[in-house]
Coordinates of C-alpha atoms and ligand atoms in Angstrom, one line a residue:
Chain F
X1 CA 68.6 -26.5 40.6
X2 CA 68.6 -23.6 38.1
X3 CA 66.4 -25.9 35.5
X4 CA 63.1 -23.8 35.3
X5 CA 63.6 -20.8 37.9
X6 CA 62.4 -17.9 36.3
X7 CA 64.7 -15.5 34.3
X8 CA 63.0 -11.5 35.2
X9 CA 59.4 -12.9 35.2
X10 CA 59.4 -14.0 31.9
X11 CA 59.1 -17.4 32.3
X12 CA 62.4 -18.9 30.4
X13 CA 65.0 -20.9 31.8
X14 CA 68.3 -19.0 32.4
X15 CA 71.9 -19.7 30.1
X16 CA 74.6 -20.7 32.4
X17 CA 75.9 -17.2 32.5
X18 CA 72.7 -16.0 33.3
X19 CA 73.1 -17.9 36.6
X20 CA 75.7 -17.1 37.4
X21 CA 75.1 -13.8 36.9
X22 CA 72.1 -13.9 38.7
X23 CA 74.0 -14.8 41.7
X24 CA 77.1 -11.7 42.0
X25 CA 74.1 -8.9 40.7
X26 CA 70.6 -7.8 42.2
X27 CA 70.1 -6.4 38.7
X28 CA 67.7 -8.1 36.6
X29 CA 69.3 -11.0 34.6
X30 CA 67.9 -10.5 30.4
X31 CA 70.1 -11.0 27.5
X32 CA 71.8 -7.5 26.4
X33 CA 70.6 -5.5 29.4
X34 CA 74.6 -4.0 31.7
X35 CA 73.4 -5.6 35.9
X36 CA 75.7 -4.6 38.3
X37 CA 78.1 -7.9 38.5
X38 CA 80.5 -8.8 41.9
X39 CA 83.5 -10.0 40.8
X40 CA 84.3 -12.9 43.8
X41 CA 87.9 -12.4 42.5
X42 CA 90.0 -9.8 41.8
X43 CA 93.8 -10.1 39.7
X44 CA 96.0 -8.0 37.8
X45 CA 99.1 -9.6 36.4
X46 CA 102.2 -8.1 35.6
X47 CA 101.3 -6.7 32.2
X48 CA 98.5 -4.5 32.4
X49 CA 99.7 -4.9 36.8
X50 CA 101.3 -1.3 36.8
X51 CA 98.7 0.1 35.1
X52 CA 96.2 -1.0 37.6
X53 CA 97.9 0.5 41.0
X54 CA 98.6 3.3 38.6
X55 CA 95.7 4.8 37.8
X56 CA 94.5 2.7 41.8
X57 CA 97.4 5.8 43.4
X58 CA 95.8 8.2 41.0
X59 CA 92.2 7.3 41.0
X60 CA 92.3 6.3 45.0
X61 CA 95.1 7.4 46.9
X62 CA 95.6 5.9 51.1
X63 CA 92.2 4.1 49.8
X64 CA 91.9 0.4 50.5
X65 CA 90.9 -2.5 47.8
X66 CA 87.5 -3.5 49.0
X67 CA 88.1 -7.4 49.6
X68 CA 92.2 -8.3 50.0
X69 CA 91.3 -12.1 50.9
X70 CA 89.9 -12.0 47.7
X71 CA 92.4 -9.4 45.4
X72 CA 96.0 -10.5 43.9
X73 CA 98.8 -10.5 41.9
X74 CA 100.2 -13.7 39.6
X75 CA 102.6 -12.3 37.2
X76 CA 102.8 -15.0 34.1
X77 CA 104.3 -13.3 31.0
X78 CA 107.5 -11.6 31.8
X79 CA 109.1 -13.9 34.4
X80 CA 111.6 -13.7 35.7
X81 CA 111.2 -9.9 33.6
X82 CA 113.8 -9.9 31.0
X83 CA 113.5 -6.0 30.3
X84 CA 114.5 -2.9 32.8
X85 CA 110.8 -2.4 31.7
X86 CA 108.8 -5.5 32.6
X87 CA 111.2 -5.5 36.5
X88 CA 109.2 -1.8 36.9
X89 CA 106.9 -2.8 36.4
X90 CA 106.3 -5.9 38.6
X91 CA 108.5 -4.2 41.0
X92 CA 106.1 -1.9 40.8
X93 CA 103.1 -4.5 41.8
X94 CA 105.7 -5.5 45.0
X95 CA 105.2 -2.5 46.9
X96 CA 102.1 -1.9 46.3
X97 CA 100.7 -5.1 46.4
X98 CA 103.1 -5.2 49.9
X99 CA 101.9 -1.2 50.7
X100 CA 98.0 -3.3 51.7
X101 CA 99.0 -6.7 52.1
X102 CA 97.7 -7.7 48.8
X103 CA 99.5 -11.7 47.9
X104 CA 101.6 -11.9 45.2
X105 CA 102.2 -15.3 42.5
X106 CA 105.8 -13.8 42.2
X107 CA 108.0 -15.1 39.1
X108 CA 108.0 -18.7 39.7
X109 CA 103.8 -19.4 40.6
X110 CA 103.1 -19.9 36.6
X111 CA 99.7 -18.5 34.6
X112 CA 97.5 -17.2 36.9
X113 CA 94.3 -19.0 35.5
X114 CA 95.7 -22.3 35.5
X115 CA 96.8 -21.8 39.2
X116 CA 93.3 -20.3 40.5
X117 CA 91.8 -23.6 39.1
X118 CA 94.7 -25.6 40.5
X119 CA 94.5 -23.9 44.0
X120 CA 90.5 -24.4 43.4
X121 CA 89.6 -20.9 44.6
X122 CA 87.9 -20.0 41.2
X123 CA 84.7 -22.7 42.3
X124 CA 82.3 -23.7 39.4
X125 CA 79.6 -20.5 40.1
X126 CA 82.9 -17.9 40.4
X127 CA 83.5 -15.3 38.9
X128 CA 87.0 -13.8 38.2
X129 CA 87.7 -10.2 36.5
X130 CA 91.5 -9.7 35.2
X131 CA 94.5 -8.1 32.9
X132 CA 94.2 -11.6 30.9
X133 CA 92.3 -12.1 28.7
X134 CA 92.5 -15.6 28.8
X135 CA 90.7 -15.3 31.6
X136 CA 87.4 -16.9 31.1
X137 CA 89.7 -20.2 30.8
X138 CA 88.0 -20.3 34.0
X139 CA 84.8 -21.7 32.1
X140 CA 86.2 -25.3 31.7
X141 CA 84.7 -25.2 35.6
X142 CA 81.7 -23.3 34.9
X143 CA 82.7 -20.6 36.5
X144 CA 82.8 -17.1 34.5
X145 CA 86.1 -14.9 34.0
X146 CA 87.1 -12.0 32.1
X147 CA 89.6 -10.6 31.1
X148 CA 89.2 -6.9 31.8
X149 CA 91.2 -3.1 30.9
X150 CA 93.0 -1.2 33.5
X151 CA 91.0 0.6 34.5
X152 CA 88.1 -2.0 34.6
X153 CA 90.5 -3.6 37.2
X154 CA 91.8 -0.4 39.4
X155 CA 87.3 0.2 39.4
X156 CA 87.2 -3.5 40.8
X157 CA 90.1 -3.6 42.6
X158 CA 88.2 -0.6 44.9
X159 CA 84.7 -1.5 45.1
X160 CA 84.4 -4.7 43.9
X161 CA 82.2 -5.2 41.2
X162 CA 81.6 -3.8 38.1
X163 CA 78.9 -3.1 34.7
X164 CA 78.0 -5.5 32.5
X165 CA 76.5 -6.7 29.6
X166 CA 74.6 -10.1 30.0
X167 CA 75.7 -11.5 27.0
X168 CA 73.6 -14.1 24.7
X169 CA 74.0 -17.8 25.2
X170 CA 74.7 -19.8 21.5
X171 CA 75.1 -24.2 22.4
X172 CA 77.8 -25.7 20.2
X173 CA 76.7 -29.1 20.1
X174 CA 79.6 -31.8 19.6
X175 CA 77.8 -34.5 17.8
X176 CA 79.7 -37.7 18.6
X177 CA 83.2 -39.9 19.8
X178 CA 86.4 -38.6 18.0
X179 CA 88.7 -41.0 17.0
X180 CA 91.2 -41.7 19.6
X181 CA 94.1 -40.7 18.0
X182 CA 93.0 -36.8 18.2
X183 CA 93.0 -34.7 21.3
X184 CA 91.4 -32.4 22.6
X185 CA 93.2 -29.8 21.4
X186 CA 91.9 -30.7 17.4
X187 CA 88.3 -31.3 19.0
X188 CA 89.1 -27.2 19.7
X189 CA 90.6 -26.8 16.6
X190 CA 87.7 -28.0 14.9
X191 CA 85.1 -26.1 16.4
X192 CA 87.0 -22.3 16.5
X193 CA 87.6 -23.6 12.3
X194 CA 83.3 -24.1 12.0
X195 CA 82.5 -21.0 14.9
X196 CA 85.3 -18.9 12.5
X197 CA 87.7 -15.4 14.5
X198 CA 83.0 -14.1 15.0
X199 CA 81.0 -17.6 15.8
X200 CA 80.7 -16.4 18.9
X201 CA 80.7 -12.8 18.9
X202 CA 80.1 -10.8 22.6
X203 CA 78.0 -14.5 23.0
X204 CA 78.5 -17.0 25.9
X205 CA 79.2 -20.9 23.9
X206 CA 77.4 -23.5 25.6
X207 CA 79.7 -26.5 25.0
X208 CA 77.4 -29.5 25.5
X209 CA 77.4 -33.2 24.4
X210 CA 79.4 -36.3 25.4
X211 CA 82.7 -35.5 24.0
X212 CA 82.3 -32.8 26.0
X213 CA 81.1 -34.3 28.8
X214 CA 83.8 -36.5 28.5
X215 CA 86.2 -34.7 28.7
X216 CA 88.7 -34.2 31.7
X217 CA 90.0 -31.0 33.4
X218 CA 92.5 -30.5 31.1
X219 CA 91.0 -30.9 28.0
X220 CA 88.3 -28.5 29.0
X221 CA 90.3 -26.2 29.8
X222 CA 92.2 -26.4 26.4
X223 CA 88.7 -26.0 24.4
X224 CA 87.0 -23.1 27.3
X225 CA 90.4 -21.6 26.6
X226 CA 90.1 -21.0 23.1
X227 CA 86.2 -18.8 23.4
X228 CA 88.6 -15.6 23.1
X229 CA 89.8 -16.8 19.7
X230 CA 85.9 -16.6 18.4
X231 CA 85.2 -13.9 19.6
X232 CA 83.4 -15.0 22.7
X233 CA 83.1 -13.3 25.7
X234 CA 83.7 -17.1 27.1
X235 CA 83.0 -21.3 26.5
X236 CA 81.3 -22.1 29.7
X237 CA 80.8 -26.7 30.3
X238 CA 78.8 -27.6 33.1
X239 CA 81.5 -29.2 35.4
X240 CA 80.9 -33.2 36.2
X241 CA 81.5 -35.2 38.9
X242 CA 85.4 -35.5 37.9
X243 CA 85.5 -31.4 38.4
X244 CA 83.2 -31.4 41.2
X245 CA 85.8 -33.6 42.5
X246 CA 88.8 -32.1 42.5
X247 CA 87.0 -28.9 44.4
X248 CA 85.9 -30.7 46.9
X249 CA 89.4 -32.8 47.6
X250 CA 91.0 -29.2 47.4
X251 CA 89.0 -26.9 49.4
X252 CA 87.0 -29.9 51.4
X253 CA 83.8 -28.6 50.9
X254 CA 81.7 -29.1 48.0
X255 CA 81.1 -26.1 45.6
X256 CA 78.0 -24.5 46.2
X257 CA 75.8 -22.8 43.1
X258 CA 77.1 -25.1 40.3
X259 CA 75.9 -23.5 37.9
X260 CA 73.9 -26.4 35.3
X261 CA 73.3 -27.0 31.3
X262 CA 69.5 -25.7 30.6
X263 CA 68.6 -27.7 27.3
X264 CA 65.9 -26.4 26.9
X265 CA 66.6 -22.6 27.2
X266 CA 65.5 -21.2 24.1
X267 CA 69.3 -19.7 22.5
X268 CA 70.3 -17.7 20.9
X269 CA 71.8 -19.6 18.8
X270 CA 72.6 -23.2 18.0
X271 CA 75.6 -25.2 15.7
X272 CA 76.2 -29.0 15.4
X273 CA 79.3 -30.4 14.9
X274 CA 80.3 -33.8 14.4
X275 CA 84.0 -35.3 15.3
X276 CA 83.8 -39.1 14.5
X277 CA 85.8 -37.8 11.3
X278 CA 88.0 -35.7 13.6
X279 CA 91.4 -36.3 12.7
X280 CA 94.2 -34.0 13.7
X281 CA 94.1 -30.5 12.2
X282 CA 96.6 -27.3 12.8
X283 CA 96.1 -23.6 12.9
X284 CA 97.6 -21.7 10.0
X285 CA 99.7 -18.9 10.5
X286 CA 97.8 -15.9 10.9
X287 CA 94.7 -17.2 11.4
X288 CA 94.0 -19.6 14.6
X289 CA 90.4 -20.2 12.6
X290 CA 92.2 -20.8 9.1
X291 CA 92.4 -24.8 10.1
X292 CA 93.1 -27.0 8.0
X293 CA 93.7 -31.0 8.4
X294 CA 97.6 -31.8 9.3
X295 CA 97.5 -34.9 6.6
X296 CA 96.2 -32.6 3.9
X297 CA 99.4 -30.4 4.2
X298 CA 102.1 -32.0 1.8
X299 CA 105.3 -31.9 3.8
X300 CA 106.4 -28.8 5.3
X301 CA 109.2 -28.1 7.5
X302 CA 110.0 -27.1 11.1
X303 CA 112.3 -24.7 12.9
X304 CA 111.1 -24.4 16.2
X305 CA 108.5 -26.5 18.5
X306 CA 106.3 -24.5 21.0
X307 CA 104.7 -26.8 23.9
X308 CA 102.7 -25.2 26.6
X309 CA 100.7 -21.8 27.1
X310 CA 97.5 -21.4 29.2
X311 CA 96.1 -23.7 26.8
X312 CA 98.0 -26.7 26.5
X313 CA 100.6 -26.1 29.4
X314 CA 98.7 -28.6 32.0
X315 CA 100.8 -31.7 33.4
X316 CA 98.1 -33.6 31.4
X317 CA 99.5 -32.3 27.9
X318 CA 103.2 -32.2 29.1
X319 CA 103.1 -35.8 30.0
X320 CA 101.8 -37.3 26.7
X321 CA 104.7 -35.3 24.6
X322 CA 106.4 -36.2 27.0
X323 CA 106.1 -40.0 27.2
X324 CA 105.6 -39.5 22.8
X325 CA 109.5 -38.8 22.8
X326 CA 110.4 -40.9 25.5
X327 CA 113.8 -42.6 24.4
X328 CA 113.9 -40.7 21.1
X329 CA 116.0 -37.2 20.0
X330 CA 113.4 -34.8 18.3
X331 CA 115.3 -33.7 14.4
X332 CA 118.2 -32.4 14.8
X333 CA 117.0 -29.1 12.7
X334 CA 114.2 -28.6 15.7
X335 CA 114.3 -26.8 18.3
X336 CA 112.4 -27.5 20.9
X337 CA 111.0 -26.1 23.4
X338 CA 108.3 -26.6 26.8
X339 CA 107.0 -24.4 29.4
X340 CA 104.7 -25.9 32.2
X341 CA 101.7 -24.1 32.6
X342 CA 102.5 -23.4 37.1
X343 CA 105.0 -24.3 38.9
X344 CA 103.1 -27.8 40.9
X345 CA 102.9 -28.7 37.1
X346 CA 106.7 -28.3 37.2
X347 CA 107.5 -30.4 40.4
X348 CA 105.0 -32.9 39.0
X349 CA 107.4 -33.4 36.4
X350 CA 110.4 -33.2 37.7
X351 CA 109.8 -35.7 40.1
X352 CA 108.3 -38.2 37.7
X353 CA 111.5 -38.0 36.1
X354 CA 109.6 -36.6 32.9
X355 CA 111.6 -33.4 33.3
X356 CA 114.8 -36.0 32.1
X357 CA 112.3 -37.9 29.5
X358 CA 112.1 -34.6 27.5
X359 CA 114.8 -33.1 28.8
X360 CA 116.9 -36.3 27.0
X361 CA 114.9 -36.4 23.3
X362 CA 116.6 -32.7 23.4
X363 CA 114.0 -30.3 24.3
X364 CA 114.3 -27.0 26.7
X365 CA 112.5 -26.4 29.6
X366 CA 112.0 -22.7 31.2
X367 CA 110.6 -22.2 34.3
X368 CA 106.5 -22.0 34.3
X369 CA 104.0 -18.8 33.0
X370 CA 103.4 -17.6 29.4
X371 CA 106.5 -19.0 28.2
X372 CA 106.1 -18.7 24.2
X373 CA 103.2 -15.5 23.6
X374 CA 103.4 -12.7 26.3
X375 CA 106.5 -11.1 24.7
X376 CA 108.0 -13.8 23.3
X377 CA 110.3 -15.1 27.2
X378 CA 111.3 -18.8 25.6
X379 CA 111.6 -16.7 22.7
X380 CA 110.6 -15.4 19.6
X381 CA 111.2 -16.5 15.9
X382 CA 112.5 -15.0 12.9
X383 CA 111.3 -14.8 9.8
X384 CA 111.2 -17.2 7.5
X385 CA 111.4 -19.5 9.9
X386 CA 107.9 -22.4 11.0
X387 CA 107.0 -23.0 14.4
X388 CA 104.2 -25.0 15.2
X389 CA 103.2 -23.7 18.6
X390 CA 100.2 -25.5 20.6
X391 CA 99.4 -21.7 22.5
X392 CA 95.8 -20.3 21.1
X393 CA 96.8 -17.7 19.0
X394 CA 99.1 -17.4 15.6
X395 CA 98.3 -13.7 15.0
X396 CA 100.8 -12.2 12.4
X397 CA 103.8 -10.9 15.1
X398 CA 102.9 -12.3 17.6
X399 CA 105.2 -14.9 19.1
X400 CA 107.4 -14.2 16.0
X401 CA 108.2 -13.0 12.0
X402 CA 108.2 -16.8 11.1
X403 CA 105.3 -18.2 10.5
X404 CA 103.3 -20.1 13.5
X405 CA 101.0 -23.5 12.9
X406 CA 98.6 -24.1 16.3
X407 CA 98.0 -27.5 16.8
X408 CA 97.9 -30.4 20.1
X409 CA 101.0 -30.9 22.2
X410 CA 100.9 -34.6 20.1
X411 CA 101.3 -32.5 16.7
X412 CA 103.0 -30.7 18.1
X413 CA 106.1 -33.5 19.9
X414 CA 105.8 -36.3 16.2
X415 CA 106.7 -32.8 14.3
X416 CA 109.6 -32.7 16.5
X417 CA 110.5 -35.5 16.6
X418 CA 110.3 -36.0 12.0
X419 CA 111.2 -31.4 11.5
X420 CA 108.2 -30.9 9.4
X421 CA 104.5 -30.6 10.6
X422 CA 103.4 -34.5 11.5
X423 CA 100.5 -35.9 13.1
X424 CA 100.5 -39.6 15.2
X425 CA 100.0 -41.3 13.3
X426 CA 103.3 -40.5 11.3
X427 CA 105.0 -42.7 13.7
X428 CA 103.8 -45.4 13.1
X429 CA 101.8 -47.9 15.4
X430 CA 101.9 -47.6 19.3
X431 CA 102.6 -43.9 19.7
Chain X
X1 CA 75.9 13.8 22.8
X2 CA 76.4 14.9 19.5
X3 CA 80.6 13.6 18.1
X4 CA 82.3 15.4 15.5
X5 CA 84.8 15.5 13.4
X6 CA 86.9 14.6 10.4
X7 CA 87.0 9.8 9.6
X8 CA 89.9 8.4 8.0
X9 CA 88.7 5.2 7.5
X10 CA 91.0 1.4 7.8
X11 CA 90.3 -1.0 4.9
X12 CA 91.6 -3.7 3.1
X13 CA 92.8 -4.0 -0.7
X14 CA 89.5 -4.1 -2.5
X15 CA 87.6 -1.0 -0.3
X16 CA 85.6 -2.8 2.3
X17 CA 86.5 -2.4 5.4
X18 CA 89.2 -4.2 7.6
X19 CA 87.8 -6.5 9.7
X20 CA 89.7 -8.1 12.3
X21 CA 92.1 -5.9 13.3
X22 CA 93.4 -7.1 17.1
X23 CA 95.0 -5.0 19.3
X24 CA 98.2 -6.6 18.3
X25 CA 97.1 -4.5 15.0
X26 CA 96.7 -1.1 16.6
X27 CA 99.0 -1.1 20.1
X28 CA 102.0 -4.5 19.3
X29 CA 103.2 -6.4 23.0
X30 CA 106.9 -4.7 22.6
X31 CA 105.4 -1.4 23.7
X32 CA 103.0 -3.2 26.6
X33 CA 104.8 -1.8 29.0
X34 CA 105.3 1.4 28.7
X35 CA 102.3 3.3 30.9
X36 CA 102.4 7.0 30.2
X37 CA 98.9 7.4 28.1
X38 CA 100.6 10.4 25.8
X39 CA 103.9 8.5 25.2
X40 CA 101.2 5.7 23.0
X41 CA 100.0 7.9 20.7
X42 CA 102.9 7.3 18.0
X43 CA 102.4 3.8 18.3
X44 CA 98.3 4.0 17.3
X45 CA 98.0 0.9 14.1
X46 CA 101.6 1.1 14.0
X47 CA 101.1 -2.8 12.8
X48 CA 98.8 -2.6 10.8
X49 CA 100.3 -2.7 7.2
X50 CA 99.3 0.4 5.4
X51 CA 97.6 3.1 8.4
X52 CA 101.1 2.9 10.5
X53 CA 101.1 6.7 9.2
X54 CA 97.7 7.3 11.5
X55 CA 100.3 9.5 14.1
X56 CA 101.3 11.8 11.7
X57 CA 97.9 12.4 11.5
X58 CA 97.1 13.1 15.1
X59 CA 95.3 16.5 14.8
X60 CA 93.1 15.6 12.0
X61 CA 91.2 12.1 12.2
X62 CA 88.4 12.4 15.1
X63 CA 87.2 9.1 14.1
X64 CA 88.0 6.2 12.7
X65 CA 85.8 3.7 11.0
X66 CA 86.6 0.4 10.6
X67 CA 85.0 -3.3 9.2
X68 CA 84.1 -6.4 11.7
X69 CA 85.3 -7.6 15.8
X70 CA 87.3 -5.0 15.6
X71 CA 89.6 -5.1 19.1
X72 CA 89.9 -8.6 19.1
X73 CA 92.8 -9.6 21.0
X74 CA 94.0 -9.5 24.4
X75 CA 92.8 -7.2 27.2
X76 CA 94.9 -4.0 26.5
X77 CA 94.0 -0.3 27.5
X78 CA 97.2 0.6 25.4
X79 CA 94.8 0.2 22.5
X80 CA 92.6 3.0 24.2
X81 CA 93.9 5.2 25.5
X82 CA 97.0 4.8 22.3
X83 CA 93.4 6.3 19.7
X84 CA 92.1 9.1 23.2
X85 CA 96.6 10.1 22.5
X86 CA 95.5 11.4 19.6
X87 CA 93.1 13.1 20.0
X88 CA 90.7 10.2 18.4
X89 CA 86.7 10.7 20.0
X90 CA 85.3 8.3 18.8
X91 CA 85.4 4.9 16.1
X92 CA 82.5 3.2 14.7
X93 CA 82.7 0.0 13.6
X94 CA 80.7 -2.6 11.9
X95 CA 80.9 -5.3 15.2
X96 CA 83.6 -5.0 17.9
X97 CA 85.9 -7.5 20.6
X98 CA 84.2 -7.5 23.9
X99 CA 87.0 -6.6 25.9
X100 CA 87.6 -3.8 23.5
X101 CA 84.2 -1.9 23.8
X102 CA 84.3 -2.0 28.0
X103 CA 88.0 -0.5 27.6
X104 CA 86.4 2.1 24.9
X105 CA 84.1 3.0 26.6
X106 CA 85.4 2.9 30.4
X107 CA 88.3 6.3 28.6
X108 CA 85.3 7.9 27.6
X109 CA 86.4 6.7 23.9
X110 CA 83.5 6.7 22.0
X111 CA 83.1 2.9 20.3
X112 CA 79.9 2.8 18.7
X113 CA 78.4 -0.1 15.7
X114 CA 77.3 1.0 13.0
X115 CA 73.8 -0.7 12.6
X116 CA 72.5 -2.3 8.9
X117 CA 75.0 -1.6 6.3
X118 CA 74.9 2.6 5.9
X119 CA 76.1 2.4 2.7
X120 CA 77.1 6.3 2.9
X121 CA 79.3 6.0 6.5
X122 CA 80.8 3.4 4.1
X123 CA 81.2 4.7 0.9
X124 CA 82.6 8.5 2.4
X125 CA 86.5 9.8 2.2
X126 CA 89.5 9.7 4.2
X127 CA 89.3 13.9 5.8
X128 CA 85.1 14.0 5.6
X129 CA 84.0 16.4 8.6
X130 CA 80.7 13.5 9.9
X131 CA 78.6 13.9 13.0
X132 CA 77.1 11.3 15.1
X133 CA 74.3 11.8 18.2
X134 CA 74.4 9.2 19.7
X135 CA 70.9 10.1 21.4
X136 CA 69.1 9.5 18.2
X137 CA 71.4 7.1 16.7
X138 CA 71.8 9.5 12.9
X139 CA 74.9 10.1 11.0
X140 CA 75.3 12.9 9.3
X141 CA 77.1 14.5 6.9
X142 CA 76.2 18.2 5.7
X143 CA 74.2 17.3 6.9
X144 CA 72.2 14.7 4.7
X145 CA 71.9 11.0 6.7
X146 CA 75.3 8.9 5.9
X147 CA 73.3 5.6 7.9
X148 CA 72.9 5.1 11.3
X149 CA 75.0 3.5 14.8
X150 CA 73.3 2.3 17.3
X151 CA 72.5 3.9 20.5
X152 CA 74.4 3.1 24.1
X153 CA 73.0 1.5 26.5
X154 CA 71.9 4.2 29.9
X155 CA 74.8 3.2 31.7
X156 CA 77.4 3.6 28.6
X157 CA 76.3 6.6 27.7
X158 CA 76.0 7.5 31.1
X159 CA 79.7 6.7 31.7
X160 CA 80.9 8.2 28.3
X161 CA 78.7 11.8 29.6
X162 CA 81.1 11.0 33.2
X163 CA 84.1 11.3 31.5
X164 CA 84.9 7.6 32.0
X165 CA 84.5 4.4 34.5
X166 CA 86.7 6.6 37.6
X167 CA 84.9 10.0 36.8
X168 CA 81.1 8.2 37.2
X169 CA 81.8 6.1 40.2
X170 CA 82.3 9.5 41.4
X171 CA 79.0 10.5 40.3
X172 CA 77.8 7.4 41.7
X173 CA 79.5 7.4 45.8
Ligands
SF4_1 S1 99.9 -18.1 27.8 FE1 99.7 -16.3 26.2 S2 97.3 -16.4 26.0 FE2 97.5 -18.2 27.5 S3 97.4 -16.6 29.7 FE3 99.2 -16.4 28.7 S4 99.7 -14.8 27.3 FE4 97.4 -14.9 27.5

């Protein structure tokens, strides 16, 4: 649909991000140029949201938001509030939302970026801005989400648009098929390890290859969620039939203006990696891009395990953990925590008995939300503590003072069972 | 626009400009509930080893110089506002996270990328006074060229000139 269309009359096809921006801007879209872009979905979360409200009240007293139907708040970082300042901030937001009739996905709802996919709000090709720096997760469905600061968001609340520097586009081609014992997170860590923390700096990445195309929605979310850890603006994946069907079934209509990957586009850069020999990977403490195979680590005893976050808090992720641990107990030394991404993931796990499975295996299961990364809602680590986390960031101090290794839900489950960093291969045949 | 002031360089143990300074090092997440900009200054660089003393230099440093991928991490505006609260006028970095760059420009904190090797900039000493010309890209010390910065785009300069995004928005109305 977009292939063959022109970019500012220079006769080149548009990359996916350029297609999306073109649909939302009257300006000429050229890489590196600045455009004014319309934002479809405008949000703020409990973190940053009170500052957005502060700016609104100071800069635009008694002026309404531009588009109340598609302006809302999501409380997902510290839910329910565990400190008085957070409680106060959340309530500042609630009061503002009530005054202007805006929706609040309150403390029980879960992670905003997952809710907008689940509820079909962030359709392929849509634009969204919010105070969540991982909003670019929407690349999983071929939509463009962008985390921004609170001034930016207040401006967008009021005007419905913002200035934007059109990012250059690079292609990441994932060659080969990964072995069956690997998961989307291992693939993602392989990409992060290959590109490094600056490998996508300022770029829109288009993720391609058979293995990427065959990822489920949950796997695509995992991959897109770590664009930020490569410095990229976003990682876009062309929607396949499963993704389009998700939106069709939720919204009752086929998404329009779905961006497509144009192989002939003149990419700023192309990187390829082969995943045929992939194995279970971890990111070493403090460095998401310092990626090592689990098999190379030797024995590292584990004290705590966190399963959740916007990267790996989906139904598919957590139900896989339940399948692996079913009928067994986690290692007595390990404290293992599960945080479903959204309330509907929680519900499904509960109704299908998977919450019981996890509980019986010794897991702590918490309210849906961000859980581990934002101010350690489900607990921090102390100095010397070793944690395996399915999250996307392990910068020193972020999840506590301990050493946090990033891993897949499978690796986290195996590590919880064995009390050391381990892959599912270490659990023996049949897992 | 000419921006002038005393510099402080963020360097590693080898004397190279520090890269990958993320928003948790600049303004740690345990202070995120703070909404008053004046309160933010005292936590600037509070989680960056060796530079936690920056707030004690309030008024003595106007330009910070750092390496690649500055401000990666979260979208927190506090990581920009904390520098403004200390009177910092500009950041000169080798490269910058996209969200951080927006936040800085929107808050009218000059954020410029260093062009080429610009050795003279890297060799500056803490406390040296330098000047940046946002129109020519020249960076000078005692009237001698020490390097260059990339010239920001029109919209970005307009926002800086206006004193921030809100003021710019009002001008456009
Ligand atoms: S889970 Fe962590 S990284 Fe993801 S949105 Fe929440 S705070 Fe951000």
